[in-house]
Short mmCIF file of C-alpha atoms in Angstrom, two decimals:
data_model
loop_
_atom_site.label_atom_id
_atom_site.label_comp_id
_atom_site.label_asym_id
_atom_site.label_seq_id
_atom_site.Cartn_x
_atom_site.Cartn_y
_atom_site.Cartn_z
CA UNK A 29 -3.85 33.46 4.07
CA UNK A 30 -7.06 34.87 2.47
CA UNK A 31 -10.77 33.66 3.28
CA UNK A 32 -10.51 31.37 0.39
CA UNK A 33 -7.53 29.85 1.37
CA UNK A 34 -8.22 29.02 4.54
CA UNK A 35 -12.07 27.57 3.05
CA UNK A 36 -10.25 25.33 1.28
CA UNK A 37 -7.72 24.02 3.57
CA UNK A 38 -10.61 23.08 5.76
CA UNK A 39 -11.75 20.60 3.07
CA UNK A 40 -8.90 18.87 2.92
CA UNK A 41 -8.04 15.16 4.02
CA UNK A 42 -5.29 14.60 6.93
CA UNK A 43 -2.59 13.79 4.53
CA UNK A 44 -2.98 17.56 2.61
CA UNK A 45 0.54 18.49 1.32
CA UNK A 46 1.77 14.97 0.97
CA UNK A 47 1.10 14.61 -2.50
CA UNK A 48 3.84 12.29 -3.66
CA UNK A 49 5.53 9.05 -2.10
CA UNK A 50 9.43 9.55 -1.62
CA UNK A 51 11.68 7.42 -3.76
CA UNK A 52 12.59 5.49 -0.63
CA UNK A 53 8.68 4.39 0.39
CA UNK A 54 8.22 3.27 -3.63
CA UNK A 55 9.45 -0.31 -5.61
CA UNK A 56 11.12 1.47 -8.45
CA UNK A 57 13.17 -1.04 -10.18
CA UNK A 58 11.64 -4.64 -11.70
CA UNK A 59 13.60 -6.42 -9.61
CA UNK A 60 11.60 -5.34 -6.41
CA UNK A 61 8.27 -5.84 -8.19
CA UNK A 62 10.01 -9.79 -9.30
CA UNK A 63 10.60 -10.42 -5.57
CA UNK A 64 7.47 -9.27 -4.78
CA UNK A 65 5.46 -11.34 -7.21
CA UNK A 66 7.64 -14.47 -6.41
CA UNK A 67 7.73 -14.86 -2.93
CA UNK A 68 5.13 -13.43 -1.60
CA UNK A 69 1.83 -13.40 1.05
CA UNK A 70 -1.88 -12.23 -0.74
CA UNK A 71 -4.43 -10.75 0.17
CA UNK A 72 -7.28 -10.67 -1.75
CA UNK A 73 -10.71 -8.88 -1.58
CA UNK A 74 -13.21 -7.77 -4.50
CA UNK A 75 -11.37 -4.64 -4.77
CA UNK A 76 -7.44 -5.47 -4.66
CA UNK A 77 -5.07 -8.35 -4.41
CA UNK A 78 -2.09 -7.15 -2.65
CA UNK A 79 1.32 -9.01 -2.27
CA UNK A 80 3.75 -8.35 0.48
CA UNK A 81 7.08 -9.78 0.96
CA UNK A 82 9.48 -8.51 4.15
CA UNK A 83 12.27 -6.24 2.89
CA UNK A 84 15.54 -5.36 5.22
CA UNK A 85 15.10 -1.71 4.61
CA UNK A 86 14.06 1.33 6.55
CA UNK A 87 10.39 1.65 5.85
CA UNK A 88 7.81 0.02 3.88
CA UNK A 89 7.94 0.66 -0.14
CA UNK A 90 4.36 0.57 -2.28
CA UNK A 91 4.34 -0.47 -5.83
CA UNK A 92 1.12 -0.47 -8.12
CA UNK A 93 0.09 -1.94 -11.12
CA UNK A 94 -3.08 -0.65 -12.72
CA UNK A 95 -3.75 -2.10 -16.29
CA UNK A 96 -5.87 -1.00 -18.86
CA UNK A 97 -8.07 -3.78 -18.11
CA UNK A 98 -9.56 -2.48 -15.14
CA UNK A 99 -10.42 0.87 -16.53
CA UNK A 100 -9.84 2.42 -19.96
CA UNK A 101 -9.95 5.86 -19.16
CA UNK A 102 -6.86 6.96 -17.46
CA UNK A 103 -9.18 9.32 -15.11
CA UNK A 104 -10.21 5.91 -12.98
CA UNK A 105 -6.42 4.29 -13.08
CA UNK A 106 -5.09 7.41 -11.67
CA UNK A 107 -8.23 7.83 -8.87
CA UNK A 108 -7.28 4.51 -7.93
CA UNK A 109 -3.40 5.23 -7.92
CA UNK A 110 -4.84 8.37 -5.72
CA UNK A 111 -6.70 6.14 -3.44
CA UNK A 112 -3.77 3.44 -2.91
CA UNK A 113 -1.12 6.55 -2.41
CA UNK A 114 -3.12 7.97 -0.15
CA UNK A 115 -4.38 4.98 2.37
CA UNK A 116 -0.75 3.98 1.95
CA UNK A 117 0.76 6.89 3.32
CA UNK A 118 -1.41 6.88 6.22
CA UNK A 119 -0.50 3.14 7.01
CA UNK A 120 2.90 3.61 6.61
CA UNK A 121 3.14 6.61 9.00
CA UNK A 122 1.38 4.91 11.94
CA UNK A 123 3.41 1.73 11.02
CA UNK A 124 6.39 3.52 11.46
CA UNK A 125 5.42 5.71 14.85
CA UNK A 126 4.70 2.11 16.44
CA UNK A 127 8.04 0.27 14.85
CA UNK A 128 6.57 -2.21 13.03
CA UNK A 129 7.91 -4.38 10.14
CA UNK A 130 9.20 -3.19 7.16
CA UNK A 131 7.42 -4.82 3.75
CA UNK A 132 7.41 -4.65 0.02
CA UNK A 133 3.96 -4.06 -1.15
CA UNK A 134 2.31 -4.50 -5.01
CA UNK A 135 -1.28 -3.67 -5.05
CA UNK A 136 -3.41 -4.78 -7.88
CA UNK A 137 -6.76 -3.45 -8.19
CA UNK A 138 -9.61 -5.62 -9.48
CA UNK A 139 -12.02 -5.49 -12.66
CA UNK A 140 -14.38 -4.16 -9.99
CA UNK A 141 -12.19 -1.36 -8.07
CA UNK A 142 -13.29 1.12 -11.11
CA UNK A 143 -17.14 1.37 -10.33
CA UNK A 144 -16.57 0.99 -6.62
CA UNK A 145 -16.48 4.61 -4.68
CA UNK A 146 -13.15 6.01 -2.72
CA UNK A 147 -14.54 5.55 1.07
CA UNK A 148 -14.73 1.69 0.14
CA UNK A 149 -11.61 1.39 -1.71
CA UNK A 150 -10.06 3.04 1.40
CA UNK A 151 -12.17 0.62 3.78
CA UNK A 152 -10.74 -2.60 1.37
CA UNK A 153 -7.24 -1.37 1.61
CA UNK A 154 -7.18 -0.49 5.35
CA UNK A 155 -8.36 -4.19 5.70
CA UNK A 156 -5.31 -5.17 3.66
CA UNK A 157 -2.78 -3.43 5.40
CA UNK A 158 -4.16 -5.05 9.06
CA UNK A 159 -4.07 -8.05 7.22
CA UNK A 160 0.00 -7.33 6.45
CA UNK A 161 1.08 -6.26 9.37
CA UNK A 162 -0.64 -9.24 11.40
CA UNK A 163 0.90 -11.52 9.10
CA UNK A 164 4.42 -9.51 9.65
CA UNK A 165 4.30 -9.62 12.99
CA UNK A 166 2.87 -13.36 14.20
CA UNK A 167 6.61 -14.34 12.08
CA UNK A 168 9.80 -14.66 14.64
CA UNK A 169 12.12 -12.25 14.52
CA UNK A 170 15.84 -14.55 13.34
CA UNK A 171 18.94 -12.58 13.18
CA UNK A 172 22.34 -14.24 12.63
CA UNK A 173 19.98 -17.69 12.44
CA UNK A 174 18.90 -17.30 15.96
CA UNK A 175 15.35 -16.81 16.77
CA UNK A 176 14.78 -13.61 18.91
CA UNK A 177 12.13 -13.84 22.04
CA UNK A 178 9.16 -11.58 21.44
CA UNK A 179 7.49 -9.50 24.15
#
């Protein structure tokens, strides 16, 4: 590795080299996002609403929807994309190093998420994810329609 290189790599945030979701942590099909928007638990700050529903999978899956309407240069959808991705990731690994519940996520960013600057968009969305995964875990655990005792 050269000087510049290694100058660089310095710079970088904790999640460096994670630059895409896997298939399995993202809603992909409409029905997902329909189950999501249906049934659902919000959030809501001046930044995002975010929806969560519990899924029966293996990890928790993201799924975004940034519309024109919040900024109409692509350059601000995407840094917000970036943003979400990003915080998301981070969640999502801790989540999953201290086995807690697996949820279906759609965040929608608000008219105001495009003027406001990346440390508070992570700050908002940090707040939402807490939010989740108290919400997650204050529900019983039922399996085979009996409720399971919780530590």
């Amino acid at each position: 590795m050269n000087a510049i290189d290694g100058a660089a790599g310095a710079e970088k945030h904790t999640t460096a080299g994670k630059s895409t979701l896997p298939c399995t942590q993202r809603l992909l099909k409409p029905t997902d996002f329909k189950r999501v928007f249906r049934k659902n638990q919000a959030s809501t700050d001046r930044c995002f609403r975010v929806l969560s529903h519990a899924n029966d999978g293996v990890c928790s899956r993201l799924g975004m929807a940034v519309s024109r309407k919040i900024d109409p240069k692509a350059v601000g959808r995407n840094r917000i994309k970036r943003v979400t991705r990003e915080s998301f990731r981070d969640w999502a690994a801790t989540q999953r190093e201290a086995g807690g519940p697996c949820v279906d996520i759609a965040v929608l960013p608000r008219y105001g998420a495009a003027t406001i600057c990346n440390e508070q968009l992570f700050r908002s969305l940090e707040m939402h994810w807490s939010r989740i995964e108290s919400r997650a875990n204050d529900k019983p655990a039922i399996k085979n329609g009996q409720q399971q005792e919780q530590d």
